[in-house]
Amino acid sequence: MRNAISEAGLPLDCKPHGLRKAAGRLLAEAGATAKMIMSVLGHTTLAEAERYTEEAWACGRRSDQA
C-alpha cells in the first residue's frame, strides 16, 4: 500500500480508511446512490454507505441537485 500511495504522489501518512472515506465522499458528490457506494467500497450495511450521500445532500454538493 505504501508503494501505491507514494507512486500516486499522496502524502505518506495516508491510510486506507482515509482513502476509502475520500472515495465515498467523491462518489456521493458525483451522484452515486448509497447502494452504488456500498458496492464499490464493500460496506456491509446500507447505513454505512448512506452517510456519504446524506452528507453530500446536506452540504449541497451532489452533482444531481437542482
N, CA, C and O atoms as a CHARMM CRD file, in Angstrom:
* protein
*
  264
    1    1 MET  N      0.83500  -1.18500   0.00000 PROA 1      0.00000
    2    1 MET  CA     0.00000   0.00000   0.00000 PROA 1      0.00000
    3    1 MET  C      0.88000   1.24900   0.00000 PROA 1      0.00000
    4    1 MET  O      0.58900   2.23000  -0.68400 PROA 1      0.00000
    5    2 ARG  N      1.94600   1.19600   0.76900 PROA 2      0.00000
    6    2 ARG  CA     2.84500   2.34800   0.86500 PROA 2      0.00000
    7    2 ARG  C      3.40700   2.72300  -0.51300 PROA 2      0.00000
    8    2 ARG  O      3.50100   3.90200  -0.85200 PROA 2      0.00000
    9    3 ASN  N      3.77900   1.70700  -1.30100 PROA 3      0.00000
   10    3 ASN  CA     4.31400   1.97900  -2.64200 PROA 3      0.00000
   11    3 ASN  C      3.25800   2.63600  -3.53100 PROA 3      0.00000
   12    3 ASN  O      3.56500   3.56900  -4.27300 PROA 3      0.00000
   13    4 ALA  N      2.02400   2.15400  -3.45700 PROA 4      0.00000
   14    4 ALA  CA     0.94900   2.72200  -4.27000 PROA 4      0.00000
   15    4 ALA  C      0.68300   4.17200  -3.86600 PROA 4      0.00000
   16    4 ALA  O      0.46200   5.02800  -4.72200 PROA 4      0.00000
   17    5 ILE  N      0.70500   4.44300  -2.55900 PROA 5      0.00000
   18    5 ILE  CA     0.49500   5.80400  -2.06600 PROA 5      0.00000
   19    5 ILE  C      1.60600   6.71500  -2.56200 PROA 5      0.00000
   20    5 ILE  O      1.35300   7.83900  -2.99700 PROA 5      0.00000
   21    6 SER  N      2.82200   6.23000  -2.49500 PROA 6      0.00000
   22    6 SER  CA     3.97600   7.01300  -2.94800 PROA 6      0.00000
   23    6 SER  C      3.91000   7.26600  -4.45400 PROA 6      0.00000
   24    6 SER  O      4.13100   8.38900  -4.90800 PROA 6      0.00000
   25    7 GLU  N      3.60800   6.22900  -5.22200 PROA 7      0.00000
   26    7 GLU  CA     3.51800   6.36300  -6.68300 PROA 7      0.00000
   27    7 GLU  C      2.40600   7.31800  -7.10700 PROA 7      0.00000
   28    7 GLU  O      2.51200   7.97300  -8.14400 PROA 7      0.00000
   29    8 ALA  N      1.33900   7.40100  -6.31100 PROA 8      0.00000
   30    8 ALA  CA     0.22400   8.29900  -6.61800 PROA 8      0.00000
   31    8 ALA  C      0.53100   9.74500  -6.22800 PROA 8      0.00000
   32    8 ALA  O     -0.24000  10.65400  -6.53800 PROA 8      0.00000
   33    9 GLY  N      1.65700   9.95300  -5.54800 PROA 9      0.00000
   34    9 GLY  CA     2.02700  11.29700  -5.14100 PROA 9      0.00000
   35    9 GLY  C      1.25700  11.79400  -3.92500 PROA 9      0.00000
   36    9 GLY  O      1.16400  12.99800  -3.68600 PROA 9      0.00000
   37   10 LEU  N      0.71100  10.86500  -3.16700 PROA 10     0.00000
   38   10 LEU  CA    -0.04800  11.22200  -1.97000 PROA 10     0.00000
   39   10 LEU  C      0.89200  11.29700  -0.76300 PROA 10     0.00000
   40   10 LEU  O      1.96700  10.69700  -0.78000 PROA 10     0.00000
   41   11 PRO  N      0.49800  12.02100   0.27300 PROA 11     0.00000
   42   11 PRO  CA     1.32300  12.06700   1.48000 PROA 11     0.00000
   43   11 PRO  C      1.48000  10.66200   2.07300 PROA 11     0.00000
   44   11 PRO  O      0.53500   9.87300   2.06700 PROA 11     0.00000
   45   12 LEU  N      2.65800  10.36100   2.57700 PROA 12     0.00000
   46   12 LEU  CA     2.91600   9.02200   3.09600 PROA 12     0.00000
   47   12 LEU  C      2.12100   8.68900   4.34700 PROA 12     0.00000
   48   12 LEU  O      2.05300   7.52300   4.73400 PROA 12     0.00000
   49   13 ASP  N      1.51500   9.68700   4.99200 PROA 13     0.00000
   50   13 ASP  CA     0.70200   9.38700   6.17000 PROA 13     0.00000
   51   13 ASP  C     -0.74500   9.03600   5.80500 PROA 13     0.00000
   52   13 ASP  O     -1.58700   8.88800   6.69200 PROA 13     0.00000
   53   14 CYS  N     -1.04000   8.90100   4.50200 PROA 14     0.00000
   54   14 CYS  CA    -2.38000   8.46700   4.07300 PROA 14     0.00000
   55   14 CYS  C     -2.62700   7.05000   4.57500 PROA 14     0.00000
   56   14 CYS  O     -1.72900   6.20800   4.56600 PROA 14     0.00000
   57   15 LYS  N     -3.84000   6.80400   5.00400 PROA 15     0.00000
   58   15 LYS  CA    -4.23700   5.48200   5.48700 PROA 15     0.00000
   59   15 LYS  C     -5.36400   4.95900   4.60500 PROA 15     0.00000
   60   15 LYS  O     -6.13400   5.75000   4.06000 PROA 15     0.00000
   61   16 PRO  N     -5.47400   3.63100   4.45500 PROA 16     0.00000
   62   16 PRO  CA    -6.53600   3.06700   3.62500 PROA 16     0.00000
   63   16 PRO  C     -7.93100   3.55200   4.02500 PROA 16     0.00000
   64   16 PRO  O     -8.76600   3.80200   3.15600 PROA 16     0.00000
   65   17 HSD  N     -8.19200   3.68700   5.32400 PROA 17     0.00000
   66   17 HSD  CA    -9.52000   4.13900   5.74700 PROA 17     0.00000
   67   17 HSD  C     -9.80200   5.56100   5.25800 PROA 17     0.00000
   68   17 HSD  O    -10.91400   5.85600   4.81900 PROA 17     0.00000
   69   18 GLY  N     -8.81700   6.42800   5.33200 PROA 18     0.00000
   70   18 GLY  CA    -8.99000   7.79800   4.86100 PROA 18     0.00000
   71   18 GLY  C     -9.23000   7.85100   3.36200 PROA 18     0.00000
   72   18 GLY  O    -10.03200   8.65300   2.88400 PROA 18     0.00000
   73   19 LEU  N     -8.53300   6.99500   2.62100 PROA 19     0.00000
   74   19 LEU  CA    -8.73400   6.93500   1.17100 PROA 19     0.00000
   75   19 LEU  C    -10.13200   6.41000   0.84800 PROA 19     0.00000
   76   19 LEU  O    -10.77200   6.87200  -0.09700 PROA 19     0.00000
   77   20 ARG  N    -10.60200   5.44200   1.63600 PROA 20     0.00000
   78   20 ARG  CA   -11.94700   4.89600   1.43900 PROA 20     0.00000
   79   20 ARG  C    -12.99900   5.97700   1.69200 PROA 20     0.00000
   80   20 ARG  O    -13.96000   6.10100   0.93300 PROA 20     0.00000
   81   21 LYS  N    -12.81600   6.75800   2.75800 PROA 21     0.00000
   82   21 LYS  CA   -13.75100   7.84300   3.06000 PROA 21     0.00000
   83   21 LYS  C    -13.75600   8.88700   1.95300 PROA 21     0.00000
   84   21 LYS  O    -14.81400   9.38000   1.56300 PROA 21     0.00000
   85   22 ALA  N    -12.57300   9.22300   1.44900 PROA 22     0.00000
   86   22 ALA  CA   -12.48500  10.20600   0.36600 PROA 22     0.00000
   87   22 ALA  C    -13.19200   9.69100  -0.87800 PROA 22     0.00000
   88   22 ALA  O    -13.88300  10.44800  -1.56100 PROA 22     0.00000
   89   23 ALA  N    -13.02200   8.41000  -1.17600 PROA 23     0.00000
   90   23 ALA  CA   -13.69100   7.82300  -2.33800 PROA 23     0.00000
   91   23 ALA  C    -15.20300   7.85900  -2.16000 PROA 23     0.00000
   92   23 ALA  O    -15.93000   8.17700  -3.10100 PROA 23     0.00000
   93   24 GLY  N    -15.67800   7.53700  -0.97200 PROA 24     0.00000
   94   24 GLY  CA   -17.11900   7.57500  -0.69900 PROA 24     0.00000
   95   24 GLY  C    -17.68500   8.96600  -0.86700 PROA 24     0.00000
   96   24 GLY  O    -18.76200   9.14700  -1.43500 PROA 24     0.00000
   97   25 ARG  N    -16.95400   9.94800  -0.37100 PROA 25     0.00000
   98   25 ARG  CA   -17.39800  11.34300  -0.47900 PROA 25     0.00000
   99   25 ARG  C    -17.45100  11.77000  -1.95000 PROA 25     0.00000
  100   25 ARG  O    -18.42100  12.39200  -2.38500 PROA 25     0.00000
  101   26 LEU  N    -16.41400  11.43700  -2.70400 PROA 26     0.00000
  102   26 LEU  CA   -16.38100  11.81300  -4.12200 PROA 26     0.00000
  103   26 LEU  C    -17.48700  11.12300  -4.91700 PROA 26     0.00000
  104   26 LEU  O    -18.11100  11.73500  -5.78400 PROA 26     0.00000
  105   27 LEU  N    -17.72500   9.85300  -4.61900 PROA 27     0.00000
  106   27 LEU  CA   -18.80000   9.13000  -5.30200 PROA 27     0.00000
  107   27 LEU  C    -20.15500   9.77000  -5.01000 PROA 27     0.00000
  108   27 LEU  O    -20.96600   9.95500  -5.91800 PROA 27     0.00000
  109   28 ALA  N    -20.39900  10.10600  -3.74800 PROA 28     0.00000
  110   28 ALA  CA   -21.67200  10.73100  -3.36500 PROA 28     0.00000
  111   28 ALA  C    -21.83500  12.08000  -4.03800 PROA 28     0.00000
  112   28 ALA  O    -22.91400  12.40400  -4.53400 PROA 28     0.00000
  113   29 GLU  N    -20.77100  12.86500  -4.05800 PROA 29     0.00000
  114   29 GLU  CA   -20.84400  14.18600  -4.68000 PROA 29     0.00000
  115   29 GLU  C    -21.05400  14.09300  -6.18400 PROA 29     0.00000
  116   29 GLU  O    -21.58800  15.01500  -6.80100 PROA 29     0.00000
  117   30 ALA  N    -20.63100  12.97600  -6.77500 PROA 30     0.00000
  118   30 ALA  CA   -20.82200  12.77100  -8.21100 PROA 30     0.00000
  119   30 ALA  C    -22.20400  12.22400  -8.53600 PROA 30     0.00000
  120   30 ALA  O    -22.54700  12.06200  -9.70700 PROA 30     0.00000
  121   31 GLY  N    -23.01300  11.93300  -7.49400 PROA 31     0.00000
  122   31 GLY  CA   -24.36900  11.47800  -7.72700 PROA 31     0.00000
  123   31 GLY  C    -24.60100   9.99000  -7.55000 PROA 31     0.00000
  124   31 GLY  O    -25.68400   9.50000  -7.86600 PROA 31     0.00000
  125   32 ALA  N    -23.60400   9.25100  -7.05000 PROA 32     0.00000
  126   32 ALA  CA   -23.78900   7.81500  -6.82500 PROA 32     0.00000
  127   32 ALA  C    -24.80000   7.59100  -5.70800 PROA 32     0.00000
  128   32 ALA  O    -24.86800   8.36700  -4.75500 PROA 32     0.00000
  129   33 THR  N    -25.57300   6.53800  -5.83200 PROA 33     0.00000
  130   33 THR  CA   -26.52600   6.18500  -4.78700 PROA 33     0.00000
  131   33 THR  C    -25.78600   5.46000  -3.66300 PROA 33     0.00000
  132   33 THR  O    -24.64700   5.02600  -3.83200 PROA 33     0.00000
  133   34 ALA  N    -26.44800   5.33900  -2.52500 PROA 34     0.00000
  134   34 ALA  CA   -25.85100   4.62900  -1.39400 PROA 34     0.00000
  135   34 ALA  C    -25.55400   3.17500  -1.76500 PROA 34     0.00000
  136   34 ALA  O    -24.53500   2.62700  -1.34500 PROA 34     0.00000
  137   35 LYS  N    -26.42700   2.55200  -2.54200 PROA 35     0.00000
  138   35 LYS  CA   -26.19100   1.16100  -2.94600 PROA 35     0.00000
  139   35 LYS  C    -24.98200   1.05200  -3.87100 PROA 35     0.00000
  140   35 LYS  O    -24.23200   0.07900  -3.79400 PROA 35     0.00000
  141   36 MET  N    -24.78800   2.03300  -4.73700 PROA 36     0.00000
  142   36 MET  CA   -23.61000   2.04000  -5.60400 PROA 36     0.00000
  143   36 MET  C    -22.33800   2.17300  -4.76400 PROA 36     0.00000
  144   36 MET  O    -21.35900   1.45800  -4.97500 PROA 36     0.00000
  145   37 ILE  N    -22.37600   3.10000  -3.81500 PROA 37     0.00000
  146   37 ILE  CA   -21.22300   3.31600  -2.94600 PROA 37     0.00000
  147   37 ILE  C    -20.94200   2.05900  -2.13700 PROA 37     0.00000
  148   37 ILE  O    -19.78700   1.66400  -1.97600 PROA 37     0.00000
  149   38 MET  N    -21.98900   1.43400  -1.63200 PROA 38     0.00000
  150   38 MET  CA   -21.85700   0.20200  -0.86600 PROA 38     0.00000
  151   38 MET  C    -21.16100  -0.88000  -1.69200 PROA 38     0.00000
  152   38 MET  O    -20.29900  -1.60200  -1.19200 PROA 38     0.00000
  153   39 SER  N    -21.54400  -0.97600  -2.93800 PROA 39     0.00000
  154   39 SER  CA   -20.97000  -1.97400  -3.82600 PROA 39     0.00000
  155   39 SER  C    -19.49400  -1.70600  -4.10100 PROA 39     0.00000
  156   39 SER  O    -18.67800  -2.62700  -4.07300 PROA 39     0.00000
  157   40 VAL  N    -19.15600  -0.47000  -4.36200 PROA 40     0.00000
  158   40 VAL  CA   -17.77700  -0.10800  -4.69500 PROA 40     0.00000
  159   40 VAL  C    -16.84600  -0.22900  -3.48800 PROA 40     0.00000
  160   40 VAL  O    -15.73500  -0.74600  -3.60500 PROA 40     0.00000
  161   41 LEU  N    -17.30300   0.25000  -2.32900 PROA 41     0.00000
  162   41 LEU  CA   -16.43600   0.31600  -1.16200 PROA 41     0.00000
  163   41 LEU  C    -16.53900  -0.90300  -0.24600 PROA 41     0.00000
  164   41 LEU  O    -15.75000  -1.03700   0.68900 PROA 41     0.00000
  165   42 GLY  N    -17.49300  -1.78600  -0.50100 PROA 42     0.00000
  166   42 GLY  CA   -17.60400  -3.01400   0.27300 PROA 42     0.00000
  167   42 GLY  C    -18.22400  -2.86600   1.64700 PROA 42     0.00000
  168   42 GLY  O    -17.96900  -3.68300   2.53200 PROA 42     0.00000
  169   43 HSD  N    -19.03600  -1.83500   1.84000 PROA 43     0.00000
  170   43 HSD  CA   -19.72200  -1.69100   3.12600 PROA 43     0.00000
  171   43 HSD  C    -20.69300  -2.85600   3.30500 PROA 43     0.00000
  172   43 HSD  O    -21.23400  -3.38500   2.33400 PROA 43     0.00000
  173   44 THR  N    -20.90300  -3.24700   4.56100 PROA 44     0.00000
  174   44 THR  CA   -21.78000  -4.38700   4.82400 PROA 44     0.00000
  175   44 THR  C    -23.21500  -3.98000   5.12900 PROA 44     0.00000
  176   44 THR  O    -24.12400  -4.80800   5.06300 PROA 44     0.00000
  177   45 THR  N    -23.42400  -2.70500   5.46500 PROA 45     0.00000
  178   45 THR  CA   -24.79100  -2.23900   5.69600 PROA 45     0.00000
  179   45 THR  C    -25.04100  -0.98100   4.87900 PROA 45     0.00000
  180   45 THR  O    -24.13000  -0.20100   4.59900 PROA 45     0.00000
  181   46 LEU  N    -26.29200  -0.81000   4.51000 PROA 46     0.00000
  182   46 LEU  CA   -26.67900   0.36100   3.73900 PROA 46     0.00000
  183   46 LEU  C    -26.46100   1.63500   4.55300 PROA 46     0.00000
  184   46 LEU  O    -26.11600   2.67600   3.99300 PROA 46     0.00000
  185   47 ALA  N    -26.65700   1.56000   5.85400 PROA 47     0.00000
  186   47 ALA  CA   -26.49200   2.74300   6.71700 PROA 47     0.00000
  187   47 ALA  C    -25.07600   3.31500   6.62800 PROA 47     0.00000
  188   47 ALA  O    -24.89000   4.53200   6.65300 PROA 47     0.00000
  189   48 GLU  N    -24.08600   2.43700   6.52500 PROA 48     0.00000
  190   48 GLU  CA   -22.70400   2.91500   6.41300 PROA 48     0.00000
  191   48 GLU  C    -22.52000   3.74600   5.13900 PROA 48     0.00000
  192   48 GLU  O    -21.88900   4.80200   5.16700 PROA 48     0.00000
  193   49 ALA  N    -23.06700   3.27000   4.04400 PROA 49     0.00000
  194   49 ALA  CA   -22.91500   3.96300   2.76800 PROA 49     0.00000
  195   49 ALA  C    -23.79700   5.20900   2.69500 PROA 49     0.00000
  196   49 ALA  O    -23.44400   6.17700   2.02100 PROA 49     0.00000
  197   50 GLU  N    -24.93400   5.19400   3.38000 PROA 50     0.00000
  198   50 GLU  CA   -25.83200   6.34900   3.34200 PROA 50     0.00000
  199   50 GLU  C    -25.21600   7.57900   3.99700 PROA 50     0.00000
  200   50 GLU  O    -25.63000   8.70000   3.70300 PROA 50     0.00000
  201   51 ARG  N    -24.23600   7.39400   4.88100 PROA 51     0.00000
  202   51 ARG  CA   -23.57000   8.54300   5.49900 PROA 51     0.00000
  203   51 ARG  C    -22.99700   9.48700   4.44200 PROA 51     0.00000
  204   51 ARG  O    -23.07600  10.70800   4.57500 PROA 51     0.00000
  205   52 TYR  N    -22.42400   8.90700   3.40200 PROA 52     0.00000
  206   52 TYR  CA   -21.81100   9.72300   2.35200 PROA 52     0.00000
  207   52 TYR  C    -22.85800  10.50800   1.56000 PROA 52     0.00000
  208   52 TYR  O    -22.68400  11.69800   1.29600 PROA 52     0.00000
  209   53 THR  N    -23.95200   9.82500   1.18300 PROA 53     0.00000
  210   53 THR  CA   -24.96500  10.52100   0.38600 PROA 53     0.00000
  211   53 THR  C    -25.68700  11.58100   1.21400 PROA 53     0.00000
  212   53 THR  O    -26.00000  12.65900   0.70900 PROA 53     0.00000
  213   54 GLU  N    -25.95100  11.27700   2.47500 PROA 54     0.00000
  214   54 GLU  CA   -26.62700  12.25400   3.34000 PROA 54     0.00000
  215   54 GLU  C    -25.76700  13.49300   3.54700 PROA 54     0.00000
  216   54 GLU  O    -26.27200  14.61600   3.52800 PROA 54     0.00000
  217   55 GLU  N    -24.47400  13.29100   3.74400 PROA 55     0.00000
  218   55 GLU  CA   -23.57100  14.42600   3.92700 PROA 55     0.00000
  219   55 GLU  C    -23.48800  15.27000   2.66000 PROA 55     0.00000
  220   55 GLU  O    -23.47800  16.49900   2.72200 PROA 55     0.00000
  221   56 ALA  N    -23.43000  14.60200   1.51300 PROA 56     0.00000
  222   56 ALA  CA   -23.35300  15.34300   0.25300 PROA 56     0.00000
  223   56 ALA  C    -24.61900  16.16500   0.02800 PROA 56     0.00000
  224   56 ALA  O    -24.54000  17.30100  -0.43800 PROA 56     0.00000
  225   57 TRP  N    -25.79200  15.60200   0.35600 PROA 57     0.00000
  226   57 TRP  CA   -27.05300  16.34000   0.21500 PROA 57     0.00000
  227   57 TRP  C    -27.09100  17.51500   1.17400 PROA 57     0.00000
  228   57 TRP  O    -27.48500  18.61900   0.79700 PROA 57     0.00000
  229   58 ALA  N    -26.67900  17.28100   2.41600 PROA 58     0.00000
  230   58 ALA  CA   -26.73200  18.33400   3.42800 PROA 58     0.00000
  231   58 ALA  C    -25.83300  19.50800   3.07700 PROA 58     0.00000
  232   58 ALA  O    -26.15200  20.65800   3.38100 PROA 58     0.00000
  233   59 CYS  N    -24.71900  19.21700   2.44100 PROA 59     0.00000
  234   59 CYS  CA   -23.76800  20.27000   2.07300 PROA 59     0.00000
  235   59 CYS  C    -24.05100  20.84500   0.69100 PROA 59     0.00000
  236   59 CYS  O    -23.37800  21.78000   0.25700 PROA 59     0.00000
  237   60 GLY  N    -25.04400  20.29300  -0.00100 PROA 60     0.00000
  238   60 GLY  CA   -25.37600  20.78900  -1.33200 PROA 60     0.00000
  239   60 GLY  C    -24.31500  20.49900  -2.37100 PROA 60     0.00000
  240   60 GLY  O    -24.12700  21.27000  -3.31100 PROA 60     0.00000
  241   61 ARG  N    -23.61100  19.36700  -2.19800 PROA 61     0.00000
  242   61 ARG  CA   -22.50300  19.04900  -3.09700 PROA 61     0.00000
  243   61 ARG  C    -22.80800  17.94600  -4.09500 PROA 61     0.00000
  244   61 ARG  O    -21.91800  17.52200  -4.83200 PROA 61     0.00000
  245   62 ARG  N    -24.02800  17.47900  -4.13400 PROA 62     0.00000
  246   62 ARG  CA   -24.33200  16.42900  -5.11400 PROA 62     0.00000
  247   62 ARG  C    -24.47200  17.04600  -6.48700 PROA 62     0.00000
  248   62 ARG  O    -25.10900  18.08800  -6.64700 PROA 62     0.00000
  249   63 SER  N    -23.87800  16.40300  -7.48100 PROA 63     0.00000
  250   63 SER  CA   -23.91300  16.94400  -8.83500 PROA 63     0.00000
  251   63 SER  C    -25.31900  16.89600  -9.43700 PROA 63     0.00000
  252   63 SER  O    -25.60000  17.61300 -10.39700 PROA 63     0.00000
  253   64 ASP  N    -26.18900  16.07500  -8.89300 PROA 64     0.00000
  254   64 ASP  CA   -27.54200  15.95900  -9.45500 PROA 64     0.00000
  255   64 ASP  C    -28.56500  16.80200  -8.67200 PROA 64     0.00000
  256   64 ASP  O    -29.76800  16.67400  -8.89900 PROA 64     0.00000
  257   65 GLN  N    -28.10100  17.65500  -7.75900 PROA 65     0.00000
  258   65 GLN  CA   -29.01200  18.53300  -7.02200 PROA 65     0.00000
  259   65 GLN  C    -29.36000  19.73600  -7.87300 PROA 65     0.00000
  260   65 GLN  O    -28.51000  20.27800  -8.58000 PROA 65     0.00000
  261   66 ALA  N    -30.60800  20.14700  -7.80100 PROA 66     0.00000
  262   66 ALA  CA   -31.04700  21.32300  -8.56500 PROA 66     0.00000
  263   66 ALA  C    -30.74000  22.58800  -7.80900 PROA 66     0.00000
  264   66 ALA  O    -31.03500  23.68200  -8.29100 PROA 66     0.00000
